[in-house]
JSON list of C-alpha atoms and ligand atoms in Angstrom, two decimals:
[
{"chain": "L", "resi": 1, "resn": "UNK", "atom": "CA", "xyz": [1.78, -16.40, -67.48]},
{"chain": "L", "resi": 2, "resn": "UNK", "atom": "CA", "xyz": [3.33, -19.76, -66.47]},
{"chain": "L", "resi": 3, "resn": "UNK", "atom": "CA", "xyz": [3.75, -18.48, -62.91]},
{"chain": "L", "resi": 4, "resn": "UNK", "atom": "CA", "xyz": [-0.21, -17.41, -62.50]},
{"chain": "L", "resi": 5, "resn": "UNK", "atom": "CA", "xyz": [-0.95, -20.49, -64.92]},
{"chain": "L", "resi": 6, "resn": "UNK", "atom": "CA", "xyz": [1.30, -22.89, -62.23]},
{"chain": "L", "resi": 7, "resn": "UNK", "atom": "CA", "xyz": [0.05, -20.93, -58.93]},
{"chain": "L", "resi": 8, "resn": "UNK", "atom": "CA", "xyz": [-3.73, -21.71, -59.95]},
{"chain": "L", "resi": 9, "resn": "UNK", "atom": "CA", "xyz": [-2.79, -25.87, -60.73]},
{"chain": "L", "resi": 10, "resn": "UNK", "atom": "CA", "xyz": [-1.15, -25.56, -57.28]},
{"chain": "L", "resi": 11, "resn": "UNK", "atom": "CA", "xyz": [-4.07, -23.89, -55.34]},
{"chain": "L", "resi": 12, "resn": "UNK", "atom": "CA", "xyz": [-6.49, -26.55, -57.32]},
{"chain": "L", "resi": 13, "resn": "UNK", "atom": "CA", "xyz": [-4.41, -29.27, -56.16]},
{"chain": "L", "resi": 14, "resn": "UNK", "atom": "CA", "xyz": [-4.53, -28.23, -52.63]},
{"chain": "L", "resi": 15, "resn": "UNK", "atom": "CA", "xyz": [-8.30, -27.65, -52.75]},
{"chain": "L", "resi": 16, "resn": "UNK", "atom": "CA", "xyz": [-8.32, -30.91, -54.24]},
{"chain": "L", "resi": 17, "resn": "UNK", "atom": "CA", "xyz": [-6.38, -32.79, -51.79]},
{"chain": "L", "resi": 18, "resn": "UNK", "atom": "CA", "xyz": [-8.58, -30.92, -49.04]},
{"chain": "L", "resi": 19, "resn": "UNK", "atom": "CA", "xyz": [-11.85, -32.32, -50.05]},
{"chain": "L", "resi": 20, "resn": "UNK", "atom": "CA", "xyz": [-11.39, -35.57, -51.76]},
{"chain": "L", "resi": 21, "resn": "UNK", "atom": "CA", "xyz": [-8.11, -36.99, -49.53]},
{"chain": "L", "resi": 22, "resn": "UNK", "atom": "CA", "xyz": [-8.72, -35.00, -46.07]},
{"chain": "L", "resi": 23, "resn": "UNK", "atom": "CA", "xyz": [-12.75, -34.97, -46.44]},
{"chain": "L", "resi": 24, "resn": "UNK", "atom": "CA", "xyz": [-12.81, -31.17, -45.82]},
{"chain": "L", "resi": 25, "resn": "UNK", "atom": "CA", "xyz": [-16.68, -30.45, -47.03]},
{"chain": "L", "resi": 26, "resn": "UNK", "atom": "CA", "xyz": [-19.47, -27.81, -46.66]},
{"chain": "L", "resi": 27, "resn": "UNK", "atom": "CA", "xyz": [-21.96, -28.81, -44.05]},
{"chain": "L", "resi": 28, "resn": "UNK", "atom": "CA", "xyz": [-23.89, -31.77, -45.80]},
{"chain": "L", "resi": 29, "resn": "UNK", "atom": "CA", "xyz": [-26.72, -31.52, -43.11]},
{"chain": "L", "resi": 30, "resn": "UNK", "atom": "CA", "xyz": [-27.83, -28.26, -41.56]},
{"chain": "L", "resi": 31, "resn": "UNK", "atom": "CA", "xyz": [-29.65, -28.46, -38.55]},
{"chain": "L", "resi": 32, "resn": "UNK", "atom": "CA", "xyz": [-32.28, -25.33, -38.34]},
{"chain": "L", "resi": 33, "resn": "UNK", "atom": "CA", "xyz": [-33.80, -23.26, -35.36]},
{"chain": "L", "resi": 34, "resn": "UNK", "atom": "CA", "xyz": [-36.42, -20.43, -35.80]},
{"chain": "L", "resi": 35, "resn": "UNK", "atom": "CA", "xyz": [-34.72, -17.78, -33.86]},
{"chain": "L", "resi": 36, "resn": "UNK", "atom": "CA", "xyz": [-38.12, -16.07, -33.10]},
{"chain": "L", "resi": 37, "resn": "UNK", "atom": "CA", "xyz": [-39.59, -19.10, -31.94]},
{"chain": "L", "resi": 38, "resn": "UNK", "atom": "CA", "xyz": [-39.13, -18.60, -27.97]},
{"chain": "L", "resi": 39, "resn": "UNK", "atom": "CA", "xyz": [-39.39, -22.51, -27.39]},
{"chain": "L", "resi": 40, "resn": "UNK", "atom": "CA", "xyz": [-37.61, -23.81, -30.11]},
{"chain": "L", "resi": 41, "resn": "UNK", "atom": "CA", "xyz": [-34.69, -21.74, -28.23]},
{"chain": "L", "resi": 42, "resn": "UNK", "atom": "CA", "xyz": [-36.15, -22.97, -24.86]},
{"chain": "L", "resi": 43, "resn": "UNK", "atom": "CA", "xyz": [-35.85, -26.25, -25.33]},
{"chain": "L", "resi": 44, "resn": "UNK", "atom": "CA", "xyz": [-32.51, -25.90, -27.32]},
{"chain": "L", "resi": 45, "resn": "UNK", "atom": "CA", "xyz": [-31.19, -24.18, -23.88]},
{"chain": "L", "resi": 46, "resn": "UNK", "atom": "CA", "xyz": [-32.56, -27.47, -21.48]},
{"chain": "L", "resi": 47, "resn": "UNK", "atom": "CA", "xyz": [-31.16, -29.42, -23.75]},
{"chain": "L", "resi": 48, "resn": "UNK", "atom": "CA", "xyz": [-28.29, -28.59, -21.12]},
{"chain": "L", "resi": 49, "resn": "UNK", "atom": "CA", "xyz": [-27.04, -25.02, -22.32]},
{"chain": "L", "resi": 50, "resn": "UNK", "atom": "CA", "xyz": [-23.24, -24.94, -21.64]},
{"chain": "L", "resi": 51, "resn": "UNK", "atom": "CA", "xyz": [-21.23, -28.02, -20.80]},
{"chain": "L", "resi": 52, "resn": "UNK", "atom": "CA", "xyz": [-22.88, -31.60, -20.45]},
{"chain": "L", "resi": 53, "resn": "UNK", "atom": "CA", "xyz": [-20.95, -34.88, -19.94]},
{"chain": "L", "resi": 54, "resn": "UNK", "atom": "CA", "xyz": [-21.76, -37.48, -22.24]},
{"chain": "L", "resi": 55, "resn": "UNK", "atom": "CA", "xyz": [-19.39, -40.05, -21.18]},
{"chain": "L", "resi": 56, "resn": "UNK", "atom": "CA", "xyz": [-15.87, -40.30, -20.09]},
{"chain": "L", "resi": 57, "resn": "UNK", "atom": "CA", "xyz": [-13.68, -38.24, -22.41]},
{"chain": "L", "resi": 58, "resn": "UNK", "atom": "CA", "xyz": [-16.96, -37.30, -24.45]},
{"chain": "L", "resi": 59, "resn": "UNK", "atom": "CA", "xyz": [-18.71, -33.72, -23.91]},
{"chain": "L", "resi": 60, "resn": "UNK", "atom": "CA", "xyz": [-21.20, -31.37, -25.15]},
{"chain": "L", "resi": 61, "resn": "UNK", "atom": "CA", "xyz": [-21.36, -27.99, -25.33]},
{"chain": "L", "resi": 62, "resn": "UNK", "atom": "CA", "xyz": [-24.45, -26.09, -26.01]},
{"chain": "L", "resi": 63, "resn": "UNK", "atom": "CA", "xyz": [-24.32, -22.42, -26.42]},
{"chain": "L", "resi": 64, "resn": "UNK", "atom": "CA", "xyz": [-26.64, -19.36, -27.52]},
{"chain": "L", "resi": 65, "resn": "UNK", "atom": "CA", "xyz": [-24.65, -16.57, -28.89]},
{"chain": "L", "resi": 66, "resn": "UNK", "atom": "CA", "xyz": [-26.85, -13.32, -28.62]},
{"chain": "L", "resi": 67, "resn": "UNK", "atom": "CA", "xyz": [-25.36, -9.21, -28.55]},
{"chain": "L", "resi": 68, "resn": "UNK", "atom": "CA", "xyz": [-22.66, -9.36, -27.03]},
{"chain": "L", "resi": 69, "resn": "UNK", "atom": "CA", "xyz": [-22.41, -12.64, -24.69]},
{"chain": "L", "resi": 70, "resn": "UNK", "atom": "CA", "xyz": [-21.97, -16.26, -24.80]},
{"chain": "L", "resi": 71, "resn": "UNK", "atom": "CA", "xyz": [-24.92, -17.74, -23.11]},
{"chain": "L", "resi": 72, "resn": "UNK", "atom": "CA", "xyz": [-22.74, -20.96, -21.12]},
{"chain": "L", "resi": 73, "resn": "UNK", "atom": "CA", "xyz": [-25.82, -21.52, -18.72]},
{"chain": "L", "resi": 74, "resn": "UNK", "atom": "CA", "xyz": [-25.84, -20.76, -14.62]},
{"chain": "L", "resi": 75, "resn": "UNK", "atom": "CA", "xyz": [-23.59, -22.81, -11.81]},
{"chain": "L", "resi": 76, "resn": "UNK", "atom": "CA", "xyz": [-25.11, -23.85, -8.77]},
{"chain": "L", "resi": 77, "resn": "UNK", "atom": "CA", "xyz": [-25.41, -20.47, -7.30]},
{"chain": "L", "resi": 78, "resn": "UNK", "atom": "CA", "xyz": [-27.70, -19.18, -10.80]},
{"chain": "L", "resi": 79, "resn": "UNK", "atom": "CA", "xyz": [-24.98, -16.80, -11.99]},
{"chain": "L", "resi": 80, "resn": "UNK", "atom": "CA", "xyz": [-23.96, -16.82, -15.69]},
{"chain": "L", "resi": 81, "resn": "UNK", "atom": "CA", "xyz": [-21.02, -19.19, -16.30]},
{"chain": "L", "resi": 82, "resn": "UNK", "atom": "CA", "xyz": [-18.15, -17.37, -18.14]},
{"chain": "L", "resi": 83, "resn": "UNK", "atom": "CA", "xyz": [-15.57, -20.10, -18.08]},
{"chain": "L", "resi": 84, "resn": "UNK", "atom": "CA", "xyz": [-16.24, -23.85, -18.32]},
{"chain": "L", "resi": 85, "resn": "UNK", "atom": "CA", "xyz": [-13.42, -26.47, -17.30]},
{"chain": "L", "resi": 86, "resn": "UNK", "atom": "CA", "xyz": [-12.84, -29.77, -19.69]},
{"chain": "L", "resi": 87, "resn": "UNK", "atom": "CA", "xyz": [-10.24, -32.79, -19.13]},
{"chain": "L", "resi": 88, "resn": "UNK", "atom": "CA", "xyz": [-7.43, -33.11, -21.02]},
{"chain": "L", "resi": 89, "resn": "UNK", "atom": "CA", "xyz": [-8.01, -35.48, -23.99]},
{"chain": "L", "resi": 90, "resn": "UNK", "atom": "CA", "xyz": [-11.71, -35.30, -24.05]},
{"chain": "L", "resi": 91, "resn": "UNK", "atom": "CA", "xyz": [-13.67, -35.23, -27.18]},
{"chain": "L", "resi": 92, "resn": "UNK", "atom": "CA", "xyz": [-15.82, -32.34, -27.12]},
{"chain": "L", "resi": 93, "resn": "UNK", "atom": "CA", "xyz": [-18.95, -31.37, -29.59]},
{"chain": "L", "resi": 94, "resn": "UNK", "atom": "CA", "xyz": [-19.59, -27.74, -29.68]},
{"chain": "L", "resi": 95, "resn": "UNK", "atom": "CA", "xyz": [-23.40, -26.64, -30.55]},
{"chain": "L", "resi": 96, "resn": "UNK", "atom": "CA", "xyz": [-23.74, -23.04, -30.66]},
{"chain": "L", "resi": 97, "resn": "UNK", "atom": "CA", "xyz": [-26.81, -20.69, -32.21]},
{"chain": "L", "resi": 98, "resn": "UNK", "atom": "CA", "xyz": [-27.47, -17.03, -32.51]},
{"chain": "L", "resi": 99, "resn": "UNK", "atom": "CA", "xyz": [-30.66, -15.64, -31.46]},
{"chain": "L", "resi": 100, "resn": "UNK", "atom": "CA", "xyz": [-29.61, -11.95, -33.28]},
{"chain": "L", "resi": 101, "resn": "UNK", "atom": "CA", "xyz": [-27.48, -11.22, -36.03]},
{"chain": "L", "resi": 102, "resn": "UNK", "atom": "CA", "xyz": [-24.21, -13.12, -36.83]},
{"chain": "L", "resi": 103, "resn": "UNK", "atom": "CA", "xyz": [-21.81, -13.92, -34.53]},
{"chain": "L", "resi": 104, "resn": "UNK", "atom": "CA", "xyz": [-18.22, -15.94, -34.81]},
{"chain": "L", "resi": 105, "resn": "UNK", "atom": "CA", "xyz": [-16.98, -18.80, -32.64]},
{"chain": "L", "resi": 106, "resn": "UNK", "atom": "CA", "xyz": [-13.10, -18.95, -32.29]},
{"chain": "L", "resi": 107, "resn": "UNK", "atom": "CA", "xyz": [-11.35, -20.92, -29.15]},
{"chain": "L", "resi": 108, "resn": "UNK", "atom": "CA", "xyz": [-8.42, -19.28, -29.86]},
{"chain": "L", "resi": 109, "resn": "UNK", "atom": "CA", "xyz": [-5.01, -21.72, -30.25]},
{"chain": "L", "resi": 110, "resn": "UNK", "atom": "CA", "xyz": [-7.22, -25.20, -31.87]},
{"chain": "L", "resi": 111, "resn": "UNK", "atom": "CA", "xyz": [-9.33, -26.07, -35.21]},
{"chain": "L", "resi": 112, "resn": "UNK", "atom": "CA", "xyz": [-12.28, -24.45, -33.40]},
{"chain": "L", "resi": 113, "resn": "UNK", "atom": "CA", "xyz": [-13.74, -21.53, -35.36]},
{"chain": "L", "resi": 114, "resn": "UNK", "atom": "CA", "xyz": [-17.75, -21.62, -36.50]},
{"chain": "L", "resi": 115, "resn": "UNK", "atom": "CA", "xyz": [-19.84, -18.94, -37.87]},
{"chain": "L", "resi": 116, "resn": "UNK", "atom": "CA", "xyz": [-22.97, -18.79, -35.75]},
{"chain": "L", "resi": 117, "resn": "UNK", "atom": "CA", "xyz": [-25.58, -18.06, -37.50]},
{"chain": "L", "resi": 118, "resn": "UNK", "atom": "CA", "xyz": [-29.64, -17.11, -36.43]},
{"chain": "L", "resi": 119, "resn": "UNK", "atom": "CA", "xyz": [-31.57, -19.61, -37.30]},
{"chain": "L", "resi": 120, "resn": "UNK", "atom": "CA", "xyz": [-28.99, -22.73, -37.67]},
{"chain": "L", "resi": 121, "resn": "UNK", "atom": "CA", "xyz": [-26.76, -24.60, -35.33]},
{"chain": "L", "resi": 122, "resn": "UNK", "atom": "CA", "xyz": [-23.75, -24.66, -36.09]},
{"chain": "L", "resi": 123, "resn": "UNK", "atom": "CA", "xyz": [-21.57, -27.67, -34.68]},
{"chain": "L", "resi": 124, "resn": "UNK", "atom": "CA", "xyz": [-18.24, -29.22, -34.83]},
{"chain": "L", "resi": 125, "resn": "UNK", "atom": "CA", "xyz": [-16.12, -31.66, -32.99]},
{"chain": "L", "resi": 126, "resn": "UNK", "atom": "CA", "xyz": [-12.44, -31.85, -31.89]},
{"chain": "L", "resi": 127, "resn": "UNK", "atom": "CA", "xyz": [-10.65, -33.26, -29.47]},
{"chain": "L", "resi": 128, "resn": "UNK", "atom": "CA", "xyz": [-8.55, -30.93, -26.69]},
{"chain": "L", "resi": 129, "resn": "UNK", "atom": "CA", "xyz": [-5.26, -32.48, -26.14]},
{"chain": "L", "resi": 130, "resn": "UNK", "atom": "CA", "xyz": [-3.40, -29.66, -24.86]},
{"chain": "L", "resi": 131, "resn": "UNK", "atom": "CA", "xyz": [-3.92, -28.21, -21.52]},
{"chain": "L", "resi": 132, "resn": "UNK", "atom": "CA", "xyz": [-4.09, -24.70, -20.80]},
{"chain": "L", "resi": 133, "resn": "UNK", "atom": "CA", "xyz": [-6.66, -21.54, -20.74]},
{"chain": "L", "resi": 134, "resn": "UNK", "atom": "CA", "xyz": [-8.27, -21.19, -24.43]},
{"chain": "L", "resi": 135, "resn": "UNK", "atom": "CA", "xyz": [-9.91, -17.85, -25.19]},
{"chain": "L", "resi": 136, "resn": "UNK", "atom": "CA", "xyz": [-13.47, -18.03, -26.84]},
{"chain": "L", "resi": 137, "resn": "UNK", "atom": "CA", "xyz": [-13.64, -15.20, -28.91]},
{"chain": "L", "resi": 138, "resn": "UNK", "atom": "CA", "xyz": [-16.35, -13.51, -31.18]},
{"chain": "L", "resi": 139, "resn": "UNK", "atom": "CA", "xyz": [-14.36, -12.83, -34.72]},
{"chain": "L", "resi": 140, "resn": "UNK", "atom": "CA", "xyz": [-17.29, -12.03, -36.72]},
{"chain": "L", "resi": 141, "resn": "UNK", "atom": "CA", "xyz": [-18.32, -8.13, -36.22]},
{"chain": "L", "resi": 142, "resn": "UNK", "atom": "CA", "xyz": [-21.59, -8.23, -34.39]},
{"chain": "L", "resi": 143, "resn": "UNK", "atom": "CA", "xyz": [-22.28, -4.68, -33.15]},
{"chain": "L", "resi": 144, "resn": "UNK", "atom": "CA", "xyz": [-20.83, -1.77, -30.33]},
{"chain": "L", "resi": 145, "resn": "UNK", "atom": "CA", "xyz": [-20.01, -4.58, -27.58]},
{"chain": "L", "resi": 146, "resn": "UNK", "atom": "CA", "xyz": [-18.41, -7.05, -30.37]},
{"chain": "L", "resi": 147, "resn": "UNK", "atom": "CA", "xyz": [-15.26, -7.21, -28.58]},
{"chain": "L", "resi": 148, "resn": "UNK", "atom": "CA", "xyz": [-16.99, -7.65, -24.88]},
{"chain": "L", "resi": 149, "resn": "UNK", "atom": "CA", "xyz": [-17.62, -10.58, -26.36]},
{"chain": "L", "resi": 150, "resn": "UNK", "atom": "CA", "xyz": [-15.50, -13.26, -25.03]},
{"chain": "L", "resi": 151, "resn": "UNK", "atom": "CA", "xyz": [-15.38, -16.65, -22.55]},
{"chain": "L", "resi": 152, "resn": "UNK", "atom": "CA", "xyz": [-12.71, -18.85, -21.58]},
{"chain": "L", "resi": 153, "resn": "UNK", "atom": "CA", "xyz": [-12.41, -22.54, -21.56]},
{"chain": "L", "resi": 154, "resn": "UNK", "atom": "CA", "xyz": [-9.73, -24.25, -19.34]},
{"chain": "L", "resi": 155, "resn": "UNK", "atom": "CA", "xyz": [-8.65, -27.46, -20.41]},
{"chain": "L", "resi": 156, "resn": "UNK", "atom": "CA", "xyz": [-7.13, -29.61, -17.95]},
{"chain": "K", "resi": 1, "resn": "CUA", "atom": "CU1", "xyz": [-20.56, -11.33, -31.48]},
{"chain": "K", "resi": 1, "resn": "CUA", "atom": "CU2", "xyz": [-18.81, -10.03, -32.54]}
]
């Protein structure tokens, strides 16, 4: 009894500590998108789909998760980028929807890891201090292809 009485203080504590010292909190604002409405995702996509520069250091990237890819946007040539390249140190916001069912969001190896959702944007920002090849991955099962579901992003 004291040990399950003691464990449950401790986890409370450490929830506590989470949200009140380190600010970890549920989405206060949730930014929707009607995932039937063909220009609401239009627009969302030339709103620069895959990786935009804001400023130095500071970068965006849009994406629309669908069965069973990761829609980055085309390269110069109009084929479907699968691997997008970021400087070391940058700060980078990711933006990502769903136009099916859901799908999950991991860059494998940082704090990176979003449910994606039809019909909301999900979004957080980090900053990629570590150089190397980062594996997007889909860790939410989504269907037959779920694990052809996959990017990269190179940080360099
Ligand atoms: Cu998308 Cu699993």
């Amino acid at each position: 009894l004291l040990f399950g009485t003691g464990s449950l203080v401790v986890f409370l504590l450490i929830i506590g500590f989470g949200a009140f010292y380190k600010g970890a909190q549920p989405p206060s604002e949730k930014i929707t998108i009607d995932p039937q409405n063909v220009e609401a995702q239009e627009s969302f996509k030339k709103e620069n789909l895959g990786l935009t520069k804001v400023e130095d250091g500071k970068y965006i990237v849009n994406v629309v998760a669908s069965a069973f890819n990761y829609d980055l946007g085309k390269d110069e040539e109009g084929s479907n980028v699968k691997k997008i390249r970021i400087p070391k140190g940058s700060t980078v916001l990711f933006q990502v929807t769903s136009t099916d069912v859901v799908h999950g969001f991991e860059l494998a190896g940082t704090n990176v890891n979003m449910m994606v959702e039809p019909g909301y944007i999900s979004s957080y920002e980090t900053e990629l201090n570590e150089t190397g090849e980062y594996t997007l991955v889909c860790n939410e099962y989504c269907g037959t292809g779920h694990h052809l579901m996959f990017a990269e992003v190179e940080v360099y």
